[in-house]
Amino acid sequence: MKSLLIIVLAYLGCLTVNAAESDTYDFSWLDPDKQVFVLQNRKFRKDGRFYLNAGYGITTSGAFVDATSIQGRVGYFFKEELGFEFLYAMNSGEENDTANSVRTSGSAGGGARPFRRIVQNYMGGMVLWSPFYSKINTFNKIVYMDWIFGLGLAKIEEENNRNEVINQVDSEDLNETHTGILWNAGAKFYLDERWSIRLDLTTVHYQAKEAKSSNPEDIWYSNYDLAVSLSASF
């Protein structure tokens, strides 16, 4: 029974490996006389390589806006676990059915106007950390993937209808620019040595004025983009 448990643990470790190649796991609670060595066998490496990404996604934030995002990324890993990336995203959005419903119901009962922000674009840079990688056995084919996390700063441009909401009359949108906190969580699936597919959740947190006529304060807003991209490494 004890040997079977060790085999099961070793198998699970092969599915998701998150240790350095020289690491040793000491399962003293299992058997003081035995050690379990984790074999990385990393097939694809990022160390010392540049990459280019082109992707498309949707914006998952904003109750009154439907939006899409076209993204371009360029990055470099100076270590297997550490790198940097520059990102540019061009977004396009418009009011959705929820916003139209608010306007329609409001026209009969007091002129309700939904407050919304539509992100036009953002650009920024991040430090990347990639501590984990996985091997997935699917239909007798092993798929190699890396988990990638990023943190940095971004400049975001958006338009909003704050004047319309405050004054309760039709007016032109305001165009504003903000500096925000940028973070990213992604999974990179390798097709071969050069090509891969990435799935990324990219978020920008920024401060902007709320839609109030008196003493408006800067509060935090967030833009979440979920995108799939094709990546080429060099």
Short mmCIF file of C-alpha atoms in Angstrom, two decimals:
data_model
loop_
_atom_site.label_atom_id
_atom_site.label_comp_id
_atom_site.label_asym_id
_atom_site.label_seq_id
_atom_site.Cartn_x
_atom_site.Cartn_y
_atom_site.Cartn_z
CA MET A 1 0.00 0.00 0.00
CA LYS A 2 2.83 2.38 0.83
CA SER A 3 4.54 1.74 -2.51
CA LEU A 4 1.26 2.30 -4.37
CA LEU A 5 0.79 5.67 -2.67
CA ILE A 6 4.29 6.75 -3.70
CA ILE A 7 3.59 5.76 -7.32
CA VAL A 8 0.34 7.77 -7.35
CA LEU A 9 2.08 10.85 -5.94
CA ALA A 10 4.87 10.56 -8.49
CA TYR A 11 2.30 10.30 -11.31
CA LEU A 12 0.48 13.42 -10.14
CA GLY A 13 3.79 15.25 -10.01
CA CYS A 14 4.37 14.42 -13.67
CA LEU A 15 1.09 16.08 -14.64
CA THR A 16 1.91 19.46 -13.13
CA VAL A 17 5.55 20.12 -12.31
CA ASN A 18 6.53 23.32 -10.53
CA ALA A 19 10.06 22.75 -9.31
CA ALA A 20 13.55 23.49 -10.55
CA GLU A 21 15.32 20.64 -12.33
CA SER A 22 17.70 20.10 -9.43
CA ASP A 23 14.99 20.03 -6.75
CA THR A 24 14.39 17.04 -4.54
CA TYR A 25 11.18 16.40 -2.66
CA ASP A 26 11.59 14.87 0.76
CA PHE A 27 8.49 12.90 1.72
CA SER A 28 9.70 12.12 5.23
CA TRP A 29 6.12 11.87 6.41
CA LEU A 30 5.72 8.90 4.05
CA ASP A 31 8.94 7.04 4.67
CA PRO A 32 12.01 8.51 6.41
CA ASP A 33 14.32 6.34 4.27
CA LYS A 34 13.01 7.38 0.87
CA GLN A 35 13.14 10.50 -1.31
CA VAL A 36 11.07 11.31 -4.38
CA PHE A 37 13.01 12.97 -7.21
CA VAL A 38 10.98 15.11 -9.61
CA LEU A 39 12.14 14.80 -13.21
CA GLN A 40 11.39 17.95 -15.18
CA ASN A 41 12.29 16.84 -18.71
CA ARG A 42 11.33 20.25 -20.08
CA LYS A 43 11.09 19.93 -23.86
CA PHE A 44 10.58 23.59 -24.85
CA ARG A 45 12.55 26.42 -23.27
CA LYS A 46 12.12 30.20 -23.12
CA ASP A 47 15.52 31.25 -21.76
CA GLY A 48 17.25 33.76 -24.08
CA ARG A 49 14.41 33.90 -26.61
CA PHE A 50 12.29 36.73 -28.02
CA TYR A 51 8.68 36.24 -29.03
CA LEU A 52 5.89 38.02 -30.91
CA ASN A 53 2.17 37.55 -30.24
CA ALA A 54 -0.93 38.55 -32.18
CA GLY A 55 -4.32 37.88 -30.65
CA TYR A 56 -8.01 38.62 -30.42
CA GLY A 57 -10.35 38.63 -27.45
CA ILE A 58 -13.36 40.04 -25.67
CA THR A 59 -13.79 42.46 -22.80
CA THR A 60 -15.46 40.74 -19.85
CA SER A 61 -16.01 43.86 -17.71
CA GLY A 62 -18.62 46.60 -17.98
CA ALA A 63 -22.29 45.82 -17.52
CA PHE A 64 -23.42 48.28 -20.21
CA VAL A 65 -20.74 47.71 -22.87
CA ASP A 66 -19.89 44.90 -25.32
CA ALA A 67 -16.31 45.18 -26.55
CA THR A 68 -13.56 43.28 -28.36
CA SER A 69 -9.80 43.61 -28.24
CA ILE A 70 -7.00 43.13 -30.80
CA GLN A 71 -3.67 42.65 -29.03
CA GLY A 72 -0.01 42.66 -29.99
CA ARG A 73 2.79 41.57 -27.65
CA VAL A 74 6.58 41.43 -27.82
CA GLY A 75 8.70 39.96 -25.06
CA TYR A 76 11.94 38.36 -23.99
CA PHE A 77 12.88 35.82 -21.31
CA PHE A 78 16.35 36.38 -19.85
CA LYS A 79 15.86 33.38 -17.57
CA GLU A 80 13.55 30.41 -17.84
CA GLU A 81 11.35 31.84 -15.08
CA LEU A 82 11.78 35.60 -15.65
CA GLY A 83 11.20 37.95 -18.56
CA PHE A 84 9.50 41.14 -19.70
CA GLU A 85 6.75 42.00 -22.16
CA PHE A 86 5.35 45.04 -23.93
CA LEU A 87 1.67 45.02 -24.87
CA TYR A 88 -0.60 47.12 -27.05
CA ALA A 89 -4.35 46.51 -27.22
CA MET A 90 -6.79 48.26 -29.55
CA ASN A 91 -10.34 47.90 -28.23
CA SER A 92 -13.70 48.67 -29.77
CA GLY A 93 -16.97 48.74 -27.86
CA GLU A 94 -20.52 49.98 -27.87
CA GLU A 95 -23.50 50.07 -25.56
CA ASN A 96 -25.21 46.71 -25.28
CA ASP A 97 -28.82 45.58 -24.86
CA THR A 98 -28.64 46.07 -21.10
CA ALA A 99 -27.83 49.76 -21.55
CA ASN A 100 -30.58 50.13 -24.13
CA SER A 101 -33.05 48.52 -21.75
CA VAL A 102 -32.15 51.02 -19.03
CA ARG A 103 -32.62 53.92 -21.44
CA THR A 104 -35.94 52.54 -22.70
CA SER A 105 -37.37 51.91 -19.26
CA GLY A 106 -36.04 55.23 -18.05
CA SER A 107 -37.68 57.24 -20.83
CA ALA A 108 -41.05 56.25 -19.44
CA GLY A 109 -40.18 56.67 -15.84
CA GLY A 110 -37.74 59.52 -15.37
CA GLY A 111 -35.03 59.35 -18.02
CA ALA A 112 -32.53 56.89 -16.59
CA ARG A 113 -29.12 57.05 -18.25
CA PRO A 114 -26.55 54.27 -17.70
CA PHE A 115 -23.01 55.36 -16.88
CA ARG A 116 -20.38 53.50 -18.90
CA ARG A 117 -16.76 53.73 -19.93
CA ILE A 118 -15.60 52.40 -23.31
CA VAL A 119 -11.89 51.59 -23.47
CA GLN A 120 -10.33 52.59 -26.80
CA ASN A 121 -6.81 51.27 -26.30
CA TYR A 122 -4.08 50.66 -23.75
CA MET A 123 -0.35 49.99 -23.80
CA GLY A 124 2.10 48.99 -21.13
CA GLY A 125 4.99 46.89 -19.96
CA MET A 126 5.21 44.02 -17.50
CA VAL A 127 7.76 41.91 -15.69
CA LEU A 128 6.93 38.25 -16.32
CA TRP A 129 7.22 35.33 -13.92
CA SER A 130 6.81 31.77 -15.18
CA PRO A 131 7.43 29.40 -12.25
CA PHE A 132 5.23 26.48 -13.34
CA TYR A 133 4.87 24.28 -16.38
CA SER A 134 2.65 21.31 -17.12
CA LYS A 135 2.47 18.28 -19.36
CA ILE A 136 -1.00 17.13 -20.38
CA ASN A 137 -1.49 13.70 -21.90
CA THR A 138 -4.41 13.93 -24.35
CA PHE A 139 -5.29 11.14 -26.81
CA ASN A 140 -1.79 9.69 -26.44
CA LYS A 141 -0.24 13.05 -27.26
CA ILE A 142 1.62 15.15 -24.69
CA VAL A 143 0.81 18.87 -24.72
CA TYR A 144 3.44 21.07 -23.06
CA MET A 145 2.38 24.34 -21.46
CA ASP A 146 3.78 27.16 -19.34
CA TRP A 147 1.93 29.28 -16.79
CA ILE A 148 2.90 32.96 -17.15
CA PHE A 149 2.10 35.83 -14.77
CA GLY A 150 2.87 39.52 -15.35
CA LEU A 151 2.78 42.77 -13.39
CA GLY A 152 3.47 46.30 -14.62
CA LEU A 153 2.04 49.68 -15.62
CA ALA A 154 -0.16 50.78 -18.51
CA LYS A 155 -1.62 53.89 -20.11
CA ILE A 156 -5.30 53.49 -20.96
CA GLU A 157 -7.50 55.72 -23.13
CA GLU A 158 -11.26 55.60 -22.71
CA GLU A 159 -14.40 57.55 -23.44
CA ASN A 160 -17.30 57.98 -21.03
CA ASN A 161 -20.68 59.68 -20.76
CA ARG A 162 -20.20 61.30 -17.35
CA ASN A 163 -21.59 64.67 -18.52
CA GLU A 164 -24.70 62.97 -19.89
CA VAL A 165 -25.35 61.18 -16.59
CA ILE A 166 -24.69 64.26 -14.44
CA ASN A 167 -26.73 66.72 -16.53
CA GLN A 168 -29.37 64.21 -17.73
CA VAL A 169 -29.15 65.57 -21.28
CA ASP A 170 -27.56 64.21 -24.44
CA SER A 171 -23.94 65.32 -24.75
CA GLU A 172 -20.69 64.26 -26.37
CA ASP A 173 -18.56 61.65 -24.66
CA LEU A 174 -15.48 62.69 -22.71
CA ASN A 175 -12.12 61.29 -23.81
CA GLU A 176 -9.76 60.62 -20.91
CA THR A 177 -6.34 59.06 -20.40
CA HIS A 178 -5.23 57.31 -17.22
CA THR A 179 -2.22 55.47 -15.87
CA GLY A 180 -3.05 52.16 -14.27
CA ILE A 181 -1.80 48.92 -12.80
CA LEU A 182 -1.44 46.18 -15.40
CA TRP A 183 -1.42 42.47 -14.61
CA ASN A 184 -1.72 39.34 -16.69
CA ALA A 185 -2.35 35.64 -16.12
CA GLY A 186 -1.73 33.36 -19.08
CA ALA A 187 -1.20 29.80 -20.28
CA LYS A 188 1.12 29.04 -23.17
CA PHE A 189 0.47 25.83 -25.15
CA TYR A 190 3.38 24.70 -27.34
CA LEU A 191 2.76 23.52 -30.89
CA ASP A 192 6.47 23.09 -31.66
CA GLU A 193 9.79 24.78 -30.92
CA ARG A 194 8.73 28.06 -32.55
CA TRP A 195 4.94 28.23 -32.51
CA SER A 196 2.57 28.26 -29.57
CA ILE A 197 -0.92 29.41 -28.57
CA ARG A 198 -1.52 31.65 -25.56
CA LEU A 199 -4.64 32.24 -23.53
CA ASP A 200 -4.41 35.46 -21.48
CA LEU A 201 -6.52 37.36 -19.00
CA THR A 202 -5.20 40.94 -19.08
CA THR A 203 -6.41 43.49 -16.54
CA VAL A 204 -5.89 47.23 -16.11
CA HIS A 205 -6.92 48.90 -12.84
CA TYR A 206 -7.10 52.70 -13.07
CA GLN A 207 -8.55 55.63 -11.17
CA ALA A 208 -11.08 58.04 -12.71
CA LYS A 209 -13.75 60.42 -11.52
CA GLU A 210 -17.15 59.05 -10.63
CA ALA A 211 -20.34 60.34 -12.25
CA LYS A 212 -21.41 62.82 -9.57
CA SER A 213 -22.29 66.49 -9.97
CA SER A 214 -20.87 67.58 -6.62
CA ASN A 215 -17.48 66.66 -5.17
CA PRO A 216 -16.71 63.79 -7.57
CA GLU A 217 -13.88 61.59 -6.32
CA ASP A 218 -11.41 59.39 -8.13
CA ILE A 219 -12.42 55.77 -7.70
CA TRP A 220 -11.02 52.52 -9.09
CA TYR A 221 -12.25 51.05 -12.36
CA SER A 222 -11.11 47.85 -14.05
CA ASN A 223 -10.91 46.57 -17.61
CA TYR A 224 -10.66 42.78 -18.12
CA ASP A 225 -9.76 41.34 -21.53
CA LEU A 226 -9.72 37.60 -22.27
CA ALA A 227 -7.77 36.86 -25.45
CA VAL A 228 -6.31 34.03 -27.52
CA SER A 229 -3.12 34.71 -29.47
CA LEU A 230 -0.66 32.99 -31.78
CA SER A 231 2.96 33.28 -30.65
CA ALA A 232 6.25 32.90 -32.54
CA SER A 233 9.57 32.55 -30.67
CA PHE A 234 13.02 33.41 -32.06
#
